[in-house]
Amino acid sequence: MTESTSRRGAGVPAGAPAASPPSEGPFLLVGLGNPGPGYAGNRHNVGAMVLDELAARAGVRLAAGKGARARALAGEGRLAGRRVVLARPTTYMNESGGPVRGLLDYHKLPVDDLVVVHDELDIPFAAVRLKRGGGEGGHNGLRSISRSTGTRDYLRVRVGIGRPPGRQDPADFVLKDFSATERKELDLLVAEAADAAEELLAHGLEAAQNVVHPRT
């Protein structure tokens, strides 16, 4: 665990059962968002924000690659004691699958060791949930990844942004910046989601859920 994670108490509590991680890795952690400064503060980009936080914790510099890696900023390092490839696609959200497939192929990684960090409308703002597989809930980034990998059975760090107020179109809501009230808690949410990703890497899905879900 990083010093930041330890300070925030994200370790497994005393007496919790030890659990094996899903594999020895390396893991591919992908943070979803849209490219460019115009989208940087959008709710839809919170996955990319978390990925940047993880890269900072790991001391990993994200850079564009060549060939199969050309459509993502990526870097390799260690996080929570595991080897990782951290990546942020430089395509638009609905084309996220291509860069993810390219990185999996280049690094010869199974989809079992793919972790996608993304915004989630069906979870209240500031809550974080972990799961493997399931539906895409209308999320174009997840839909593209499922199509490119041929499966929905990958790990997910779901960062809650809540439902839009009133009759606002969800597609418009996710492409708006966080509200002034939300921005006061955004740094904490990003850190909490990064902690959850580290829990997942270090202890596996079930043990991480037991720590993360009661906390947020």
mmCIF file with all atom_site columns, C-alpha atoms in Angstrom:
data_model
loop_
_atom_site.group_PDB
_atom_site.id
_atom_site.type_symbol
_atom_site.label_atom_id
_atom_site.label_alt_id
_atom_site.label_comp_id
_atom_site.label_asym_id
_atom_site.label_entity_id
_atom_site.label_seq_id
_atom_site.pdbx_PDB_ins_code
_atom_site.Cartn_x
_atom_site.Cartn_y
_atom_site.Cartn_z
_atom_site.occupancy
_atom_site.B_iso_or_equiv
_atom_site.pdbx_formal_charge
_atom_site.auth_seq_id
_atom_site.auth_comp_id
_atom_site.auth_asym_id
_atom_site.auth_atom_id
_atom_site.pdbx_PDB_model_num
ATOM 1   C CA . MET A 1 1   ? 0.000   0.000   0.000   1.00 0.00 ? 1   MET A CA 1
ATOM 2   C CA . THR A 1 2   ? 1.090   3.530   -0.610  1.00 0.00 ? 2   THR A CA 1
ATOM 3   C CA . GLU A 1 3   ? 1.725   5.946   2.231   1.00 0.00 ? 3   GLU A CA 1
ATOM 4   C CA . SER A 1 4   ? -1.382  7.856   1.161   1.00 0.00 ? 4   SER A CA 1
ATOM 5   C CA . THR A 1 5   ? -3.555  4.748   1.393   1.00 0.00 ? 5   THR A CA 1
ATOM 6   C CA . SER A 1 6   ? -2.147  3.777   4.780   1.00 0.00 ? 6   SER A CA 1
ATOM 7   C CA . ARG A 1 7   ? -2.833  7.240   6.181   1.00 0.00 ? 7   ARG A CA 1
ATOM 8   C CA . ARG A 1 8   ? -6.458  7.041   5.099   1.00 0.00 ? 8   ARG A CA 1
ATOM 9   C CA . GLY A 1 9   ? -6.982  3.697   6.776   1.00 0.00 ? 9   GLY A CA 1
ATOM 10  C CA . ALA A 1 10  ? -7.746  1.713   3.627   1.00 0.00 ? 10  ALA A CA 1
ATOM 11  C CA . GLY A 1 11  ? -5.911  -1.406  4.774   1.00 0.00 ? 11  GLY A CA 1
ATOM 12  C CA . VAL A 1 12  ? -7.698  -4.609  5.687   1.00 0.00 ? 12  VAL A CA 1
ATOM 13  C CA . PRO A 1 13  ? -8.976  -4.287  9.256   1.00 0.00 ? 13  PRO A CA 1
ATOM 14  C CA . ALA A 1 14  ? -7.569  -6.463  12.021  1.00 0.00 ? 14  ALA A CA 1
ATOM 15  C CA . GLY A 1 15  ? -9.137  -9.882  12.028  1.00 0.00 ? 15  GLY A CA 1
ATOM 16  C CA . ALA A 1 16  ? -10.345 -9.713  8.426   1.00 0.00 ? 16  ALA A CA 1
ATOM 17  C CA . PRO A 1 17  ? -9.816  -12.967 6.538   1.00 0.00 ? 17  PRO A CA 1
ATOM 18  C CA . ALA A 1 18  ? -6.826  -13.034 4.231   1.00 0.00 ? 18  ALA A CA 1
ATOM 19  C CA . ALA A 1 19  ? -7.823  -13.470 0.606   1.00 0.00 ? 19  ALA A CA 1
ATOM 20  C CA . SER A 1 20  ? -5.761  -14.086 -2.478  1.00 0.00 ? 20  SER A CA 1
ATOM 21  C CA . PRO A 1 21  ? -5.794  -11.452 -5.221  1.00 0.00 ? 21  PRO A CA 1
ATOM 22  C CA . PRO A 1 22  ? -7.404  -12.483 -8.514  1.00 0.00 ? 22  PRO A CA 1
ATOM 23  C CA . SER A 1 23  ? -3.959  -13.270 -9.919  1.00 0.00 ? 23  SER A CA 1
ATOM 24  C CA . GLU A 1 24  ? -0.329  -12.285 -9.569  1.00 0.00 ? 24  GLU A CA 1
ATOM 25  C CA . GLY A 1 25  ? -0.767  -9.750  -12.364 1.00 0.00 ? 25  GLY A CA 1
ATOM 26  C CA . PRO A 1 26  ? 0.385   -7.617  -13.970 1.00 0.00 ? 26  PRO A CA 1
ATOM 27  C CA . PHE A 1 27  ? -2.947  -5.858  -14.035 1.00 0.00 ? 27  PHE A CA 1
ATOM 28  C CA . LEU A 1 28  ? -4.128  -3.364  -16.634 1.00 0.00 ? 28  LEU A CA 1
ATOM 29  C CA . LEU A 1 29  ? -5.896  -0.463  -14.878 1.00 0.00 ? 29  LEU A CA 1
ATOM 30  C CA . VAL A 1 30  ? -7.787  1.802   -17.248 1.00 0.00 ? 30  VAL A CA 1
ATOM 31  C CA . GLY A 1 31  ? -9.412  5.108   -16.278 1.00 0.00 ? 31  GLY A CA 1
ATOM 32  C CA . LEU A 1 32  ? -12.186 6.186   -18.643 1.00 0.00 ? 32  LEU A CA 1
ATOM 33  C CA . GLY A 1 33  ? -12.899 9.696   -19.868 1.00 0.00 ? 33  GLY A CA 1
ATOM 34  C CA . ASN A 1 34  ? -12.973 11.936  -22.918 1.00 0.00 ? 34  ASN A CA 1
ATOM 35  C CA . PRO A 1 35  ? -9.794  13.618  -24.198 1.00 0.00 ? 35  PRO A CA 1
ATOM 36  C CA . GLY A 1 36  ? -8.964  17.314  -24.084 1.00 0.00 ? 36  GLY A CA 1
ATOM 37  C CA . PRO A 1 37  ? -9.253  20.140  -21.567 1.00 0.00 ? 37  PRO A CA 1
ATOM 38  C CA . GLY A 1 38  ? -12.890 20.825  -22.441 1.00 0.00 ? 38  GLY A CA 1
ATOM 39  C CA . TYR A 1 39  ? -13.930 17.521  -20.894 1.00 0.00 ? 39  TYR A CA 1
ATOM 40  C CA . ALA A 1 40  ? -11.410 17.331  -18.048 1.00 0.00 ? 40  ALA A CA 1
ATOM 41  C CA . GLY A 1 41  ? -13.795 18.400  -15.267 1.00 0.00 ? 41  GLY A CA 1
ATOM 42  C CA . ASN A 1 42  ? -16.833 16.461  -16.500 1.00 0.00 ? 42  ASN A CA 1
ATOM 43  C CA . ARG A 1 43  ? -18.529 13.826  -14.368 1.00 0.00 ? 43  ARG A CA 1
ATOM 44  C CA . HIS A 1 44  ? -17.866 11.374  -17.212 1.00 0.00 ? 44  HIS A CA 1
ATOM 45  C CA . ASN A 1 45  ? -14.121 11.880  -16.662 1.00 0.00 ? 45  ASN A CA 1
ATOM 46  C CA . VAL A 1 46  ? -13.915 10.866  -13.026 1.00 0.00 ? 46  VAL A CA 1
ATOM 47  C CA . GLY A 1 47  ? -12.388 7.518   -14.033 1.00 0.00 ? 47  GLY A CA 1
ATOM 48  C CA . ALA A 1 48  ? -9.531  9.358   -15.709 1.00 0.00 ? 48  ALA A CA 1
ATOM 49  C CA . MET A 1 49  ? -9.126  11.527  -12.597 1.00 0.00 ? 49  MET A CA 1
ATOM 50  C CA . VAL A 1 50  ? -8.748  8.407   -10.443 1.00 0.00 ? 50  VAL A CA 1
ATOM 51  C CA . LEU A 1 51  ? -6.260  6.915   -12.900 1.00 0.00 ? 51  LEU A CA 1
ATOM 52  C CA . ASP A 1 52  ? -4.129  10.065  -12.665 1.00 0.00 ? 52  ASP A CA 1
ATOM 53  C CA . GLU A 1 53  ? -4.206  9.784   -8.867  1.00 0.00 ? 53  GLU A CA 1
ATOM 54  C CA . LEU A 1 54  ? -3.070  6.153   -9.056  1.00 0.00 ? 54  LEU A CA 1
ATOM 55  C CA . ALA A 1 55  ? -0.257  7.103   -11.426 1.00 0.00 ? 55  ALA A CA 1
ATOM 56  C CA . ALA A 1 56  ? 0.878   9.809   -9.003  1.00 0.00 ? 56  ALA A CA 1
ATOM 57  C CA . ARG A 1 57  ? 0.853   7.356   -6.092  1.00 0.00 ? 57  ARG A CA 1
ATOM 58  C CA . ALA A 1 58  ? 2.838   4.811   -8.078  1.00 0.00 ? 58  ALA A CA 1
ATOM 59  C CA . GLY A 1 59  ? 5.263   7.378   -9.487  1.00 0.00 ? 59  GLY A CA 1
ATOM 60  C CA . VAL A 1 60  ? 4.301   6.313   -13.009 1.00 0.00 ? 60  VAL A CA 1
ATOM 61  C CA . ARG A 1 61  ? 4.601   8.759   -15.895 1.00 0.00 ? 61  ARG A CA 1
ATOM 62  C CA . LEU A 1 62  ? 1.893   8.269   -18.504 1.00 0.00 ? 62  LEU A CA 1
ATOM 63  C CA . ALA A 1 63  ? 3.098   8.595   -22.091 1.00 0.00 ? 63  ALA A CA 1
ATOM 64  C CA . ALA A 1 64  ? 1.838   7.757   -25.570 1.00 0.00 ? 64  ALA A CA 1
ATOM 65  C CA . GLY A 1 65  ? 3.155   4.555   -27.077 1.00 0.00 ? 65  GLY A CA 1
ATOM 66  C CA . LYS A 1 66  ? 3.391   3.234   -30.620 1.00 0.00 ? 66  LYS A CA 1
ATOM 67  C CA . GLY A 1 67  ? 1.424   0.702   -32.597 1.00 0.00 ? 67  GLY A CA 1
ATOM 68  C CA . ALA A 1 68  ? -1.157  -1.029  -30.412 1.00 0.00 ? 68  ALA A CA 1
ATOM 69  C CA . ARG A 1 69  ? -0.393  1.446   -27.617 1.00 0.00 ? 69  ARG A CA 1
ATOM 70  C CA . ALA A 1 70  ? -0.748  4.595   -29.716 1.00 0.00 ? 70  ALA A CA 1
ATOM 71  C CA . ARG A 1 71  ? -4.268  5.505   -28.589 1.00 0.00 ? 71  ARG A CA 1
ATOM 72  C CA . ALA A 1 72  ? -3.592  5.653   -24.872 1.00 0.00 ? 72  ALA A CA 1
ATOM 73  C CA . LEU A 1 73  ? -1.334  7.338   -22.361 1.00 0.00 ? 73  LEU A CA 1
ATOM 74  C CA . ALA A 1 74  ? 0.175   4.508   -20.352 1.00 0.00 ? 74  ALA A CA 1
ATOM 75  C CA . GLY A 1 75  ? 2.989   3.577   -18.006 1.00 0.00 ? 75  GLY A CA 1
ATOM 76  C CA . GLU A 1 76  ? 4.207   0.577   -16.028 1.00 0.00 ? 76  GLU A CA 1
ATOM 77  C CA . GLY A 1 77  ? 5.050   0.349   -12.338 1.00 0.00 ? 77  GLY A CA 1
ATOM 78  C CA . ARG A 1 78  ? 3.992   -1.157  -9.030  1.00 0.00 ? 78  ARG A CA 1
ATOM 79  C CA . LEU A 1 79  ? 0.912   -0.376  -7.000  1.00 0.00 ? 79  LEU A CA 1
ATOM 80  C CA . ALA A 1 80  ? -0.240  -2.053  -3.786  1.00 0.00 ? 80  ALA A CA 1
ATOM 81  C CA . GLY A 1 81  ? 2.618   -4.513  -4.215  1.00 0.00 ? 81  GLY A CA 1
ATOM 82  C CA . ARG A 1 82  ? 1.450   -5.594  -7.685  1.00 0.00 ? 82  ARG A CA 1
ATOM 83  C CA . ARG A 1 83  ? 2.854   -4.995  -11.133 1.00 0.00 ? 83  ARG A CA 1
ATOM 84  C CA . VAL A 1 84  ? 0.538   -2.721  -13.077 1.00 0.00 ? 84  VAL A CA 1
ATOM 85  C CA . VAL A 1 85  ? 0.048   -1.053  -16.414 1.00 0.00 ? 85  VAL A CA 1
ATOM 86  C CA . LEU A 1 86  ? -1.846  2.208   -15.867 1.00 0.00 ? 86  LEU A CA 1
ATOM 87  C CA . ALA A 1 87  ? -3.608  3.658   -18.899 1.00 0.00 ? 87  ALA A CA 1
ATOM 88  C CA . ARG A 1 88  ? -5.910  6.438   -19.982 1.00 0.00 ? 88  ARG A CA 1
ATOM 89  C CA . PRO A 1 89  ? -7.335  6.144   -23.532 1.00 0.00 ? 89  PRO A CA 1
ATOM 90  C CA . THR A 1 90  ? -6.912  9.231   -25.700 1.00 0.00 ? 90  THR A CA 1
ATOM 91  C CA . THR A 1 91  ? -9.956  8.322   -27.791 1.00 0.00 ? 91  THR A CA 1
ATOM 92  C CA . TYR A 1 92  ? -13.478 9.486   -27.078 1.00 0.00 ? 92  TYR A CA 1
ATOM 93  C CA . MET A 1 93  ? -15.376 7.440   -24.527 1.00 0.00 ? 93  MET A CA 1
ATOM 94  C CA . ASN A 1 94  ? -17.372 5.413   -27.045 1.00 0.00 ? 94  ASN A CA 1
ATOM 95  C CA . GLU A 1 95  ? -14.118 4.200   -28.657 1.00 0.00 ? 95  GLU A CA 1
ATOM 96  C CA . SER A 1 96  ? -12.383 3.111   -25.418 1.00 0.00 ? 96  SER A CA 1
ATOM 97  C CA . GLY A 1 97  ? -12.425 -0.558  -26.384 1.00 0.00 ? 97  GLY A CA 1
ATOM 98  C CA . GLY A 1 98  ? -9.842  -0.287  -29.150 1.00 0.00 ? 98  GLY A CA 1
ATOM 99  C CA . PRO A 1 99  ? -7.047  1.095   -26.943 1.00 0.00 ? 99  PRO A CA 1
ATOM 100 C CA . VAL A 1 100 ? -7.906  -1.368  -24.169 1.00 0.00 ? 100 VAL A CA 1
ATOM 101 C CA . ARG A 1 101 ? -7.794  -4.337  -26.545 1.00 0.00 ? 101 ARG A CA 1
ATOM 102 C CA . GLY A 1 102 ? -4.495  -3.079  -27.955 1.00 0.00 ? 102 GLY A CA 1
ATOM 103 C CA . LEU A 1 103 ? -2.916  -2.810  -24.502 1.00 0.00 ? 103 LEU A CA 1
ATOM 104 C CA . LEU A 1 104 ? -4.148  -6.245  -23.444 1.00 0.00 ? 104 LEU A CA 1
ATOM 105 C CA . ASP A 1 105 ? -2.684  -7.762  -26.608 1.00 0.00 ? 105 ASP A CA 1
ATOM 106 C CA . TYR A 1 106 ? 0.618   -5.888  -26.389 1.00 0.00 ? 106 TYR A CA 1
ATOM 107 C CA . HIS A 1 107 ? 1.228   -6.870  -22.770 1.00 0.00 ? 107 HIS A CA 1
ATOM 108 C CA . LYS A 1 108 ? -0.246  -10.379 -23.303 1.00 0.00 ? 108 LYS A CA 1
ATOM 109 C CA . LEU A 1 109 ? -2.699  -9.936  -20.430 1.00 0.00 ? 109 LEU A CA 1
ATOM 110 C CA . PRO A 1 110 ? -5.948  -11.860 -19.909 1.00 0.00 ? 110 PRO A CA 1
ATOM 111 C CA . VAL A 1 111 ? -9.195  -9.942  -19.576 1.00 0.00 ? 111 VAL A CA 1
ATOM 112 C CA . ASP A 1 112 ? -9.419  -11.400 -16.046 1.00 0.00 ? 112 ASP A CA 1
ATOM 113 C CA . ASP A 1 113 ? -6.667  -8.934  -15.064 1.00 0.00 ? 113 ASP A CA 1
ATOM 114 C CA . LEU A 1 114 ? -8.333  -5.863  -16.573 1.00 0.00 ? 114 LEU A CA 1
ATOM 115 C CA . VAL A 1 115 ? -9.631  -3.263  -14.080 1.00 0.00 ? 115 VAL A CA 1
ATOM 116 C CA . VAL A 1 116 ? -11.772 -0.446  -15.489 1.00 0.00 ? 116 VAL A CA 1
ATOM 117 C CA . VAL A 1 117 ? -12.375 2.694   -13.404 1.00 0.00 ? 117 VAL A CA 1
ATOM 118 C CA . HIS A 1 118 ? -15.482 4.568   -14.525 1.00 0.00 ? 118 HIS A CA 1
ATOM 119 C CA . ASP A 1 119 ? -18.297 6.910   -13.534 1.00 0.00 ? 119 ASP A CA 1
ATOM 120 C CA . GLU A 1 120 ? -21.552 5.285   -12.449 1.00 0.00 ? 120 GLU A CA 1
ATOM 121 C CA . LEU A 1 121 ? -24.966 6.954   -12.582 1.00 0.00 ? 121 LEU A CA 1
ATOM 122 C CA . ASP A 1 122 ? -26.660 4.232   -10.546 1.00 0.00 ? 122 ASP A CA 1
ATOM 123 C CA . ILE A 1 123 ? -24.512 4.838   -7.459  1.00 0.00 ? 123 ILE A CA 1
ATOM 124 C CA . PRO A 1 124 ? -24.943 7.947   -5.254  1.00 0.00 ? 124 PRO A CA 1
ATOM 125 C CA . PHE A 1 125 ? -22.332 10.653  -5.555  1.00 0.00 ? 125 PHE A CA 1
ATOM 126 C CA . ALA A 1 126 ? -19.240 9.970   -3.408  1.00 0.00 ? 126 ALA A CA 1
ATOM 127 C CA . ALA A 1 127 ? -19.908 6.216   -3.089  1.00 0.00 ? 127 ALA A CA 1
ATOM 128 C CA . VAL A 1 128 ? -17.519 3.652   -4.604  1.00 0.00 ? 128 VAL A CA 1
ATOM 129 C CA . ARG A 1 129 ? -18.375 0.062   -5.490  1.00 0.00 ? 129 ARG A CA 1
ATOM 130 C CA . LEU A 1 130 ? -16.365 -2.859  -6.839  1.00 0.00 ? 130 LEU A CA 1
ATOM 131 C CA . LYS A 1 131 ? -17.566 -5.729  -8.979  1.00 0.00 ? 131 LYS A CA 1
ATOM 132 C CA . ARG A 1 132 ? -16.696 -8.093  -11.784 1.00 0.00 ? 132 ARG A CA 1
ATOM 133 C CA . GLY A 1 133 ? -18.912 -8.357  -14.844 1.00 0.00 ? 133 GLY A CA 1
ATOM 134 C CA . GLY A 1 134 ? -22.559 -7.364  -15.110 1.00 0.00 ? 134 GLY A CA 1
ATOM 135 C CA . GLY A 1 135 ? -24.278 -4.990  -17.473 1.00 0.00 ? 135 GLY A CA 1
ATOM 136 C CA . GLU A 1 136 ? -22.998 -1.712  -18.854 1.00 0.00 ? 136 GLU A CA 1
ATOM 137 C CA . GLY A 1 137 ? -25.918 0.445   -17.690 1.00 0.00 ? 137 GLY A CA 1
ATOM 138 C CA . GLY A 1 138 ? -25.849 2.483   -20.905 1.00 0.00 ? 138 GLY A CA 1
ATOM 139 C CA . HIS A 1 139 ? -22.197 3.465   -20.337 1.00 0.00 ? 139 HIS A CA 1
ATOM 140 C CA . ASN A 1 140 ? -20.650 3.852   -23.793 1.00 0.00 ? 140 ASN A CA 1
ATOM 141 C CA . GLY A 1 141 ? -17.102 3.278   -22.570 1.00 0.00 ? 141 GLY A CA 1
ATOM 142 C CA . LEU A 1 142 ? -18.000 -0.036  -20.943 1.00 0.00 ? 142 LEU A CA 1
ATOM 143 C CA . ARG A 1 143 ? -20.037 -1.056  -23.969 1.00 0.00 ? 143 ARG A CA 1
ATOM 144 C CA . SER A 1 144 ? -17.059 -0.409  -26.251 1.00 0.00 ? 144 SER A CA 1
ATOM 145 C CA . ILE A 1 145 ? -14.706 -2.387  -23.985 1.00 0.00 ? 145 ILE A CA 1
ATOM 146 C CA . SER A 1 146 ? -17.125 -5.315  -23.771 1.00 0.00 ? 146 SER A CA 1
ATOM 147 C CA . ARG A 1 147 ? -17.432 -5.347  -27.542 1.00 0.00 ? 147 ARG A CA 1
ATOM 148 C CA . SER A 1 148 ? -13.677 -5.200  -28.117 1.00 0.00 ? 148 SER A CA 1
ATOM 149 C CA . THR A 1 149 ? -12.788 -7.836  -25.525 1.00 0.00 ? 149 THR A CA 1
ATOM 150 C CA . GLY A 1 150 ? -15.743 -10.101 -26.294 1.00 0.00 ? 150 GLY A CA 1
ATOM 151 C CA . THR A 1 151 ? -16.805 -10.228 -22.645 1.00 0.00 ? 151 THR A CA 1
ATOM 152 C CA . ARG A 1 152 ? -18.314 -8.198  -19.813 1.00 0.00 ? 152 ARG A CA 1
ATOM 153 C CA . ASP A 1 153 ? -16.404 -10.255 -17.253 1.00 0.00 ? 153 ASP A CA 1
ATOM 154 C CA . TYR A 1 154 ? -13.760 -7.735  -16.202 1.00 0.00 ? 154 TYR A CA 1
ATOM 155 C CA . LEU A 1 155 ? -13.163 -5.980  -12.886 1.00 0.00 ? 155 LEU A CA 1
ATOM 156 C CA . ARG A 1 156 ? -14.679 -2.561  -12.299 1.00 0.00 ? 156 ARG A CA 1
ATOM 157 C CA . VAL A 1 157 ? -14.161 0.299   -9.876  1.00 0.00 ? 157 VAL A CA 1
ATOM 158 C CA . ARG A 1 158 ? -17.492 2.139   -10.055 1.00 0.00 ? 158 ARG A CA 1
ATOM 159 C CA . VAL A 1 159 ? -17.313 5.770   -8.953  1.00 0.00 ? 159 VAL A CA 1
ATOM 160 C CA . GLY A 1 160 ? -20.721 7.131   -8.032  1.00 0.00 ? 160 GLY A CA 1
ATOM 161 C CA . ILE A 1 161 ? -21.867 10.365  -9.630  1.00 0.00 ? 161 ILE A CA 1
ATOM 162 C CA . GLY A 1 162 ? -25.596 9.978   -8.884  1.00 0.00 ? 162 GLY A CA 1
ATOM 163 C CA . ARG A 1 163 ? -28.612 10.447  -11.134 1.00 0.00 ? 163 ARG A CA 1
ATOM 164 C CA . PRO A 1 164 ? -29.390 13.736  -12.918 1.00 0.00 ? 164 PRO A CA 1
ATOM 165 C CA . PRO A 1 165 ? -31.913 16.005  -11.216 1.00 0.00 ? 165 PRO A CA 1
ATOM 166 C CA . GLY A 1 166 ? -35.441 16.245  -12.534 1.00 0.00 ? 166 GLY A CA 1
ATOM 167 C CA . ARG A 1 167 ? -35.810 15.316  -16.169 1.00 0.00 ? 167 ARG A CA 1
ATOM 168 C CA . GLN A 1 168 ? -32.270 16.201  -17.233 1.00 0.00 ? 168 GLN A CA 1
ATOM 169 C CA . ASP A 1 169 ? -30.950 13.862  -19.906 1.00 0.00 ? 169 ASP A CA 1
ATOM 170 C CA . PRO A 1 170 ? -28.312 11.546  -18.411 1.00 0.00 ? 170 PRO A CA 1
ATOM 171 C CA . ALA A 1 171 ? -26.179 12.066  -21.532 1.00 0.00 ? 171 ALA A CA 1
ATOM 172 C CA . ASP A 1 172 ? -26.098 15.804  -20.826 1.00 0.00 ? 172 ASP A CA 1
ATOM 173 C CA . PHE A 1 173 ? -25.579 15.294  -17.095 1.00 0.00 ? 173 PHE A CA 1
ATOM 174 C CA . VAL A 1 174 ? -22.408 13.202  -17.445 1.00 0.00 ? 174 VAL A CA 1
ATOM 175 C CA . LEU A 1 175 ? -20.904 15.757  -19.837 1.00 0.00 ? 175 LEU A CA 1
ATOM 176 C CA . LYS A 1 176 ? -21.298 18.606  -17.340 1.00 0.00 ? 176 LYS A CA 1
ATOM 177 C CA . ASP A 1 177 ? -18.685 19.534  -14.752 1.00 0.00 ? 177 ASP A CA 1
ATOM 178 C CA . PHE A 1 178 ? -19.299 18.575  -11.148 1.00 0.00 ? 178 PHE A CA 1
ATOM 179 C CA . SER A 1 179 ? -21.370 21.139  -9.264  1.00 0.00 ? 179 SER A CA 1
ATOM 180 C CA . ALA A 1 180 ? -19.746 23.597  -6.875  1.00 0.00 ? 180 ALA A CA 1
ATOM 181 C CA . THR A 1 181 ? -20.994 21.535  -3.919  1.00 0.00 ? 181 THR A CA 1
ATOM 182 C CA . GLU A 1 182 ? -19.695 18.301  -5.427  1.00 0.00 ? 182 GLU A CA 1
ATOM 183 C CA . ARG A 1 183 ? -16.313 19.826  -6.187  1.00 0.00 ? 183 ARG A CA 1
ATOM 184 C CA . LYS A 1 184 ? -15.783 20.346  -2.446  1.00 0.00 ? 184 LYS A CA 1
ATOM 185 C CA . GLU A 1 185 ? -15.844 16.546  -2.038  1.00 0.00 ? 185 GLU A CA 1
ATOM 186 C CA . LEU A 1 186 ? -14.320 15.571  -5.368  1.00 0.00 ? 186 LEU A CA 1
ATOM 187 C CA . ASP A 1 187 ? -10.730 15.219  -4.174  1.00 0.00 ? 187 ASP A CA 1
ATOM 188 C CA . LEU A 1 188 ? -11.898 12.923  -1.380  1.00 0.00 ? 188 LEU A CA 1
ATOM 189 C CA . LEU A 1 189 ? -13.973 10.853  -3.817  1.00 0.00 ? 189 LEU A CA 1
ATOM 190 C CA . VAL A 1 190 ? -11.022 10.455  -6.193  1.00 0.00 ? 190 VAL A CA 1
ATOM 191 C CA . ALA A 1 191 ? -8.785  9.406   -3.283  1.00 0.00 ? 191 ALA A CA 1
ATOM 192 C CA . GLU A 1 192 ? -11.425 6.968   -2.023  1.00 0.00 ? 192 GLU A CA 1
ATOM 193 C CA . ALA A 1 193 ? -11.755 5.377   -5.452  1.00 0.00 ? 193 ALA A CA 1
ATOM 194 C CA . ALA A 1 194 ? -7.973  5.119   -5.756  1.00 0.00 ? 194 ALA A CA 1
ATOM 195 C CA . ASP A 1 195 ? -7.866  3.464   -2.324  1.00 0.00 ? 195 ASP A CA 1
ATOM 196 C CA . ALA A 1 196 ? -10.528 1.010   -3.509  1.00 0.00 ? 196 ALA A CA 1
ATOM 197 C CA . ALA A 1 197 ? -8.471  0.124   -6.579  1.00 0.00 ? 197 ALA A CA 1
ATOM 198 C CA . GLU A 1 198 ? -5.452  -0.547  -4.361  1.00 0.00 ? 198 GLU A CA 1
ATOM 199 C CA . GLU A 1 199 ? -7.559  -2.741  -2.070  1.00 0.00 ? 199 GLU A CA 1
ATOM 200 C CA . LEU A 1 200 ? -8.695  -4.715  -5.095  1.00 0.00 ? 200 LEU A CA 1
ATOM 201 C CA . LEU A 1 201 ? -5.151  -5.264  -6.303  1.00 0.00 ? 201 LEU A CA 1
ATOM 202 C CA . ALA A 1 202 ? -3.771  -6.168  -2.896  1.00 0.00 ? 202 ALA A CA 1
ATOM 203 C CA . HIS A 1 203 ? -6.501  -8.432  -1.534  1.00 0.00 ? 203 HIS A CA 1
ATOM 204 C CA . GLY A 1 204 ? -8.837  -9.525  -4.342  1.00 0.00 ? 204 GLY A CA 1
ATOM 205 C CA . LEU A 1 205 ? -12.442 -8.664  -5.095  1.00 0.00 ? 205 LEU A CA 1
ATOM 206 C CA . GLU A 1 206 ? -14.376 -10.149 -2.178  1.00 0.00 ? 206 GLU A CA 1
ATOM 207 C CA . ALA A 1 207 ? -12.020 -8.928  0.536   1.00 0.00 ? 207 ALA A CA 1
ATOM 208 C CA . ALA A 1 208 ? -11.874 -5.477  -1.067  1.00 0.00 ? 208 ALA A CA 1
ATOM 209 C CA . GLN A 1 209 ? -15.667 -5.268  -1.265  1.00 0.00 ? 209 GLN A CA 1
ATOM 210 C CA . ASN A 1 210 ? -15.877 -6.084  2.447   1.00 0.00 ? 210 ASN A CA 1
ATOM 211 C CA . VAL A 1 211 ? -13.606 -3.128  3.215   1.00 0.00 ? 211 VAL A CA 1
ATOM 212 C CA . VAL A 1 212 ? -14.754 -0.574  0.634   1.00 0.00 ? 212 VAL A CA 1
ATOM 213 C CA . HIS A 1 213 ? -18.535 -0.999  0.489   1.00 0.00 ? 213 HIS A CA 1
ATOM 214 C CA . PRO A 1 214 ? -19.277 -0.321  4.196   1.00 0.00 ? 214 PRO A CA 1
ATOM 215 C CA . ARG A 1 215 ? -17.041 2.739   4.077   1.00 0.00 ? 215 ARG A CA 1
ATOM 216 C CA . THR A 1 216 ? -18.723 4.695   1.265   1.00 0.00 ? 216 THR A CA 1
#
